[in-house]
mmCIF file of C-alpha atoms in Angstrom:
data_model
loop_
_atom_site.group_PDB
_atom_site.id
_atom_site.type_symbol
_atom_site.label_atom_id
_atom_site.label_comp_id
_atom_site.label_asym_id
_atom_site.label_seq_id
_atom_site.Cartn_x
_atom_site.Cartn_y
_atom_site.Cartn_z
ATOM 1 C CA MET Y 210 9.259 14.964 -11.463
ATOM 2 C CA TRP Y 211 6.271 15.831 -13.591
ATOM 3 C CA ASP Y 212 3.368 13.739 -14.812
ATOM 4 C CA MET Y 213 2.157 14.889 -18.100
ATOM 5 C CA ASP Y 214 -1.586 13.948 -19.192
ATOM 6 C CA GLY Y 215 -3.762 15.797 -16.900
ATOM 7 C CA THR Y 216 -0.993 17.452 -14.643
ATOM 8 C CA LEU Y 217 0.960 19.626 -17.217
ATOM 9 C CA VAL Y 218 -1.611 19.475 -20.015
ATOM 10 C CA ASP Y 219 -5.225 18.815 -20.209
ATOM 11 C CA THR Y 220 -5.225 16.062 -22.590
ATOM 12 C CA GLU Y 221 -7.396 13.961 -21.120
ATOM 13 C CA PRO Y 222 -10.499 14.950 -23.289
ATOM 14 C CA TYR Y 223 -8.150 14.088 -26.203
ATOM 15 C CA TRP Y 224 -7.535 10.664 -24.974
ATOM 16 C CA LEU Y 225 -11.358 10.168 -24.467
ATOM 17 C CA THR Y 226 -11.981 11.198 -27.844
ATOM 18 C CA ALA Y 227 -9.444 8.734 -29.355
ATOM 19 C CA GLU Y 228 -10.679 5.932 -27.163
ATOM 20 C CA THR Y 229 -14.466 6.427 -28.039
ATOM 21 C CA GLU Y 230 -13.545 6.480 -31.773
ATOM 22 C CA LEU Y 231 -11.544 3.598 -31.867
ATOM 23 C CA VAL Y 232 -14.182 1.447 -29.769
ATOM 24 C CA HIS Y 233 -16.970 2.866 -31.763
ATOM 25 C CA ALA Y 234 -15.180 1.832 -35.014
ATOM 26 C CA TRP Y 235 -15.358 -1.821 -33.776
ATOM 27 C CA GLY Y 236 -18.691 -1.923 -32.944
ATOM 28 C CA GLY Y 237 -18.591 -1.376 -29.064
ATOM 29 C CA GLN Y 238 -19.712 1.378 -26.773
ATOM 30 C CA TRP Y 239 -17.496 3.791 -24.788
ATOM 31 C CA SER Y 240 -18.614 6.329 -22.232
ATOM 32 C CA HIS Y 241 -17.127 9.406 -20.351
ATOM 33 C CA ALA Y 242 -17.141 7.288 -17.289
ATOM 34 C CA ASP Y 243 -15.173 4.278 -18.961
ATOM 35 C CA GLY Y 244 -12.634 6.936 -19.984
ATOM 36 C CA LEU Y 245 -12.089 8.269 -16.521
ATOM 37 C CA GLN Y 246 -11.387 4.852 -15.322
ATOM 38 C CA LEU Y 247 -8.215 4.904 -17.621
ATOM 39 C CA VAL Y 248 -6.913 8.060 -16.214
ATOM 40 C CA GLY Y 249 -3.244 7.956 -15.234
ATOM 41 C CA SER Y 250 -2.950 3.994 -15.945
ATOM 42 C CA SER Y 251 -0.557 2.554 -18.116
ATOM 43 C CA LEU Y 252 -1.339 2.665 -22.060
ATOM 44 C CA GLU Y 253 -0.935 -1.347 -21.921
ATOM 45 C CA ARG Y 254 -3.610 -1.347 -19.207
ATOM 46 C CA SER Y 255 -5.724 0.683 -21.029
ATOM 47 C CA SER Y 256 -5.257 -1.273 -24.395
ATOM 48 C CA LEU Y 257 -6.440 -4.352 -22.522
ATOM 49 C CA ILE Y 258 -9.656 -2.932 -21.452
ATOM 50 C CA LEU Y 259 -10.121 -1.661 -24.778
ATOM 51 C CA GLN Y 260 -9.651 -4.901 -26.427
ATOM 52 C CA SER Y 261 -12.158 -6.293 -23.734
ATOM 53 C CA ARG Y 262 -14.805 -4.066 -25.391
ATOM 54 C CA GLY Y 263 -14.296 -5.493 -28.875
ATOM 55 C CA VAL Y 264 -11.264 -3.696 -30.272
ATOM 56 C CA ASP Y 265 -9.400 -6.823 -32.219
ATOM 57 C CA LEU Y 266 -6.121 -5.123 -32.477
ATOM 58 C CA PRO Y 267 -2.643 -5.769 -30.903
ATOM 59 C CA THR Y 268 -1.544 -3.747 -27.752
ATOM 60 C CA ASP Y 269 1.190 -2.033 -29.818
ATOM 61 C CA GLU Y 270 -1.231 -1.173 -32.679
ATOM 62 C CA ILE Y 271 -4.004 0.270 -30.189
ATOM 63 C CA ILE Y 272 -1.125 2.390 -28.227
ATOM 64 C CA ASP Y 273 -0.044 3.774 -31.810
ATOM 65 C CA VAL Y 274 -3.666 4.427 -32.969
ATOM 66 C CA LEU Y 275 -4.326 6.267 -29.884
ATOM 67 C CA THR Y 276 -1.289 8.270 -29.831
ATOM 68 C CA ASP Y 277 -1.413 9.234 -33.471
ATOM 69 C CA ARG Y 278 -5.104 10.604 -32.955
ATOM 70 C CA VAL Y 279 -4.054 12.711 -29.814
ATOM 71 C CA LEU Y 280 -1.074 14.097 -31.656
ATOM 72 C CA THR Y 281 -3.325 14.792 -34.245
ATOM 73 C CA LEU Y 282 -5.820 16.842 -31.837
ATOM 74 C CA LEU Y 283 -2.719 18.561 -30.247
ATOM 75 C CA ARG Y 284 -1.614 19.871 -33.688
ATOM 76 C CA ASP Y 285 -3.225 23.554 -33.256
ATOM 77 C CA ALA Y 286 -2.417 23.989 -29.694
ATOM 78 C CA VAL Y 287 -1.324 22.371 -26.318
ATOM 79 C CA PRO Y 288 -3.499 22.736 -23.674
ATOM 80 C CA TRP Y 289 -1.405 23.543 -20.694
ATOM 81 C CA ARG Y 290 -2.952 23.488 -17.241
ATOM 82 C CA PRO Y 291 -3.124 26.934 -15.497
ATOM 83 C CA GLY Y 292 0.185 27.643 -13.855
ATOM 84 C CA ALA Y 293 2.159 24.902 -15.339
ATOM 85 C CA ARG Y 294 4.353 26.225 -17.911
ATOM 86 C CA GLU Y 295 5.175 29.097 -15.398
ATOM 87 C CA LEU Y 296 6.256 26.769 -12.627
ATOM 88 C CA LEU Y 297 8.403 24.822 -15.269
ATOM 89 C CA GLU Y 298 10.224 28.234 -16.120
ATOM 90 C CA ALA Y 299 10.640 29.040 -12.704
ATOM 91 C CA LEU Y 300 12.294 25.710 -11.819
ATOM 92 C CA ARG Y 301 14.623 25.932 -14.985
ATOM 93 C CA ASP Y 302 15.532 29.721 -14.246
ATOM 94 C CA ALA Y 303 16.604 28.461 -10.725
ATOM 95 C CA GLU Y 304 18.415 25.411 -12.252
ATOM 96 C CA VAL Y 305 16.347 22.810 -10.607
ATOM 97 C CA PRO Y 306 16.766 19.475 -12.254
ATOM 98 C CA THR Y 307 13.464 18.181 -13.773
ATOM 99 C CA ALA Y 308 12.029 15.018 -15.252
ATOM 100 C CA LEU Y 309 8.941 14.030 -17.041
ATOM 101 C CA VAL Y 310 7.465 10.968 -15.981
ATOM 102 C CA THR Y 311 4.667 9.882 -18.168
ATOM 103 C CA MET Y 312 2.730 6.813 -19.209
ATOM 104 C CA SER Y 313 2.386 7.937 -22.708
ATOM 105 C CA ILE Y 314 5.100 6.847 -25.325
ATOM 106 C CA ARG Y 315 8.095 8.658 -25.933
ATOM 107 C CA ARG Y 316 6.957 10.245 -29.063
ATOM 108 C CA MET Y 317 4.147 11.842 -27.231
ATOM 109 C CA ALA Y 318 6.317 13.057 -24.399
ATOM 110 C CA ASP Y 319 8.710 14.623 -26.640
ATOM 111 C CA HIS Y 320 5.905 16.618 -28.292
ATOM 112 C CA ILE Y 321 4.797 17.848 -24.941
ATOM 113 C CA ALA Y 322 8.323 18.713 -23.973
ATOM 114 C CA GLU Y 323 9.166 20.735 -27.021
ATOM 115 C CA ALA Y 324 5.901 22.693 -26.978
ATOM 116 C CA ALA Y 325 7.071 24.140 -23.716
ATOM 117 C CA GLY Y 326 9.366 26.567 -25.817
ATOM 118 C CA PHE Y 327 12.387 25.830 -23.480
ATOM 119 C CA PRO Y 328 14.258 23.193 -22.292
ATOM 120 C CA ALA Y 329 11.811 22.209 -19.505
ATOM 121 C CA PHE Y 330 13.278 18.713 -18.685
ATOM 122 C CA ASP Y 331 16.701 17.344 -17.866
ATOM 123 C CA ILE Y 332 15.408 13.643 -18.454
ATOM 124 C CA VAL Y 333 12.091 12.005 -19.823
ATOM 125 C CA VAL Y 334 10.783 8.783 -18.619
ATOM 126 C CA ALA Y 335 8.046 7.471 -21.013
ATOM 127 C CA GLY Y 336 5.633 4.384 -20.948
ATOM 128 C CA ASP Y 337 7.325 2.403 -23.396
ATOM 129 C CA GLU Y 338 10.666 2.706 -21.555
ATOM 130 C CA VAL Y 339 9.354 0.939 -18.334
ATOM 131 C CA THR Y 340 8.774 -2.572 -17.526
ATOM 132 C CA GLN Y 341 5.855 -1.752 -15.034
ATOM 133 C CA GLY Y 342 3.699 1.482 -15.485
ATOM 134 C CA LYS Y 343 2.023 3.406 -12.880
ATOM 135 C CA PRO Y 344 0.739 2.661 -10.255
ATOM 136 C CA HIS Y 345 4.016 0.860 -9.867
ATOM 137 C CA PRO Y 346 6.721 3.011 -8.586
ATOM 138 C CA GLU Y 347 9.240 1.966 -11.388
ATOM 139 C CA PRO Y 348 8.843 5.070 -13.534
ATOM 140 C CA TYR Y 349 9.513 7.409 -10.729
ATOM 141 C CA LEU Y 350 12.334 5.356 -9.440
ATOM 142 C CA ARG Y 351 13.773 5.343 -12.871
ATOM 143 C CA ALA Y 352 13.658 8.994 -13.284
ATOM 144 C CA ALA Y 353 15.288 9.865 -9.763
ATOM 145 C CA MET Y 354 18.173 7.373 -10.579
ATOM 146 C CA ALA Y 355 18.512 9.274 -14.029
ATOM 147 C CA LEU Y 356 18.745 12.497 -12.393
ATOM 148 C CA GLY Y 357 21.411 11.014 -10.035
ATOM 149 C CA VAL Y 358 19.369 11.559 -6.760
ATOM 150 C CA ASN Y 359 17.216 9.269 -4.400
ATOM 151 C CA ALA Y 360 13.415 9.696 -4.953
ATOM 152 C CA ALA Y 361 12.963 10.743 -1.380
ATOM 153 C CA ASP Y 362 15.009 14.060 -2.092
ATOM 154 C CA CYS Y 363 12.279 14.648 -5.092
ATOM 155 C CA ILE Y 364 8.912 16.238 -5.447
ATOM 156 C CA ALA Y 365 6.420 14.501 -7.607
ATOM 157 C CA VAL Y 366 3.353 16.372 -9.155
ATOM 158 C CA GLU Y 367 0.531 14.175 -10.289
ATOM 159 C CA ASP Y 368 -3.106 14.470 -11.052
ATOM 160 C CA SER Y 369 -4.553 10.618 -10.675
ATOM 161 C CA GLU Y 370 -5.108 7.928 -8.403
ATOM 162 C CA PHE Y 371 -2.808 5.645 -10.397
ATOM 163 C CA GLY Y 372 -0.138 8.359 -10.682
ATOM 164 C CA VAL Y 373 -0.325 9.361 -7.194
ATOM 165 C CA ALA Y 374 0.153 5.841 -5.954
ATOM 166 C CA ALA Y 375 3.251 5.563 -8.110
ATOM 167 C CA ALA Y 376 4.753 8.718 -6.791
ATOM 168 C CA VAL Y 377 3.974 7.914 -3.119
ATOM 169 C CA ALA Y 378 5.213 4.388 -3.375
ATOM 170 C CA SER Y 379 8.581 5.568 -5.026
ATOM 171 C CA GLY Y 380 9.108 7.770 -1.511
ATOM 172 C CA ALA Y 381 8.869 10.955 -3.443
ATOM 173 C CA THR Y 382 7.269 14.091 -1.783
ATOM 174 C CA THR Y 383 4.064 14.075 -4.048
ATOM 175 C CA ILE Y 384 1.659 17.046 -4.543
ATOM 176 C CA ALA Y 385 -1.766 15.956 -6.211
ATOM 177 C CA VAL Y 386 -3.230 18.388 -8.591
ATOM 178 C CA PRO Y 387 -6.524 16.687 -9.500
ATOM 179 C CA LEU Y 388 -8.387 17.760 -12.822
ATOM 180 C CA HIS Y 389 -11.014 15.264 -14.137
ATOM 181 C CA VAL Y 390 -11.090 12.572 -11.177
ATOM 182 C CA PRO Y 391 -11.186 14.169 -7.720
ATOM 183 C CA LEU Y 392 -8.804 12.730 -5.154
ATOM 184 C CA PRO Y 393 -9.622 12.497 -1.412
ATOM 185 C CA PRO Y 394 -7.565 14.213 1.177
ATOM 186 C CA SER Y 395 -4.716 11.866 2.468
ATOM 187 C CA PRO Y 396 -1.906 12.210 4.841
ATOM 188 C CA ALA Y 397 0.605 10.396 2.092
ATOM 189 C CA TYR Y 398 0.178 13.455 -0.499
ATOM 190 C CA THR Y 399 -0.519 17.115 -0.412
ATOM 191 C CA LEU Y 400 -3.686 18.534 -2.362
ATOM 192 C CA TRP Y 401 -3.488 21.512 -4.465
ATOM 193 C CA PRO Y 402 -6.627 22.694 -6.542
ATOM 194 C CA SER Y 403 -4.441 24.167 -9.066
ATOM 195 C CA LEU Y 404 -0.847 25.074 -10.076
ATOM 196 C CA GLU Y 405 -2.011 28.508 -10.686
ATOM 197 C CA GLY Y 406 -0.015 31.279 -8.779
ATOM 198 C CA ARG Y 407 2.192 28.709 -6.956
ATOM 199 C CA GLY Y 408 5.947 29.123 -6.863
ATOM 200 C CA LEU Y 409 9.249 27.759 -5.791
ATOM 201 C CA GLU Y 410 8.974 28.621 -2.225
ATOM 202 C CA GLU Y 411 5.683 26.677 -2.019
ATOM 203 C CA LEU Y 412 7.013 23.558 -3.737
ATOM 204 C CA PHE Y 413 9.863 23.622 -1.336
ATOM 205 C CA ASP Y 414 7.920 24.317 1.736
ATOM 206 C CA VAL Y 415 5.748 21.310 0.900
ATOM 207 C CA HIS Y 416 8.912 18.972 0.555
ATOM 208 C CA SER Y 417 10.386 20.482 3.697
ATOM 209 C CA ARG Y 418 7.420 19.824 6.011
ATOM 210 C CA VAL Y 419 7.178 16.028 4.427
ATOM 211 C CA SER Y 420 10.731 15.276 4.815
ATOM 212 C CA ARG Y 421 11.067 16.180 8.455
#
């Protein structure tokens, strides 16, 4: 089970650009540090914070404006994190079921899934399809159910504090690959500095150690 933004693709700078432009358009201020506070959180929560900074739009409209801007920035190329597509391809070749579990809305998730260039995911759980977003475990529990397995039998790969919290709470073996926001070592998850050079054996070794 894969998180998307920040884990598979380095879209966080695009989201920061979209947030900054929107807040500035309403006369507010938005910094890089402000944007980092939203990494991994639901778009509904992000919208509430943007509203508190003066963006006088309904939540759904904020989500659409941000998503439209990020999709525009993605038009030229999708910034895959090193090793991400290769690992997805290895999983597909080995016929390992996979899920994309993201707080981005469905049209954004579908865009990234299609950009892989092969059927990388068996199912997609998007932010506009869950009642409670990360850090609540619902997205991962829903994905495991859709795959027909228990979350405890799954591996979740995440990059952010909220995402890791959701994955750990679901019971999944969790691998954290932080990017823009560092994560401390913890017995609750396994820290990898990168996906580059990682293979299926290493993924399954982590799960084997955790599930003993």
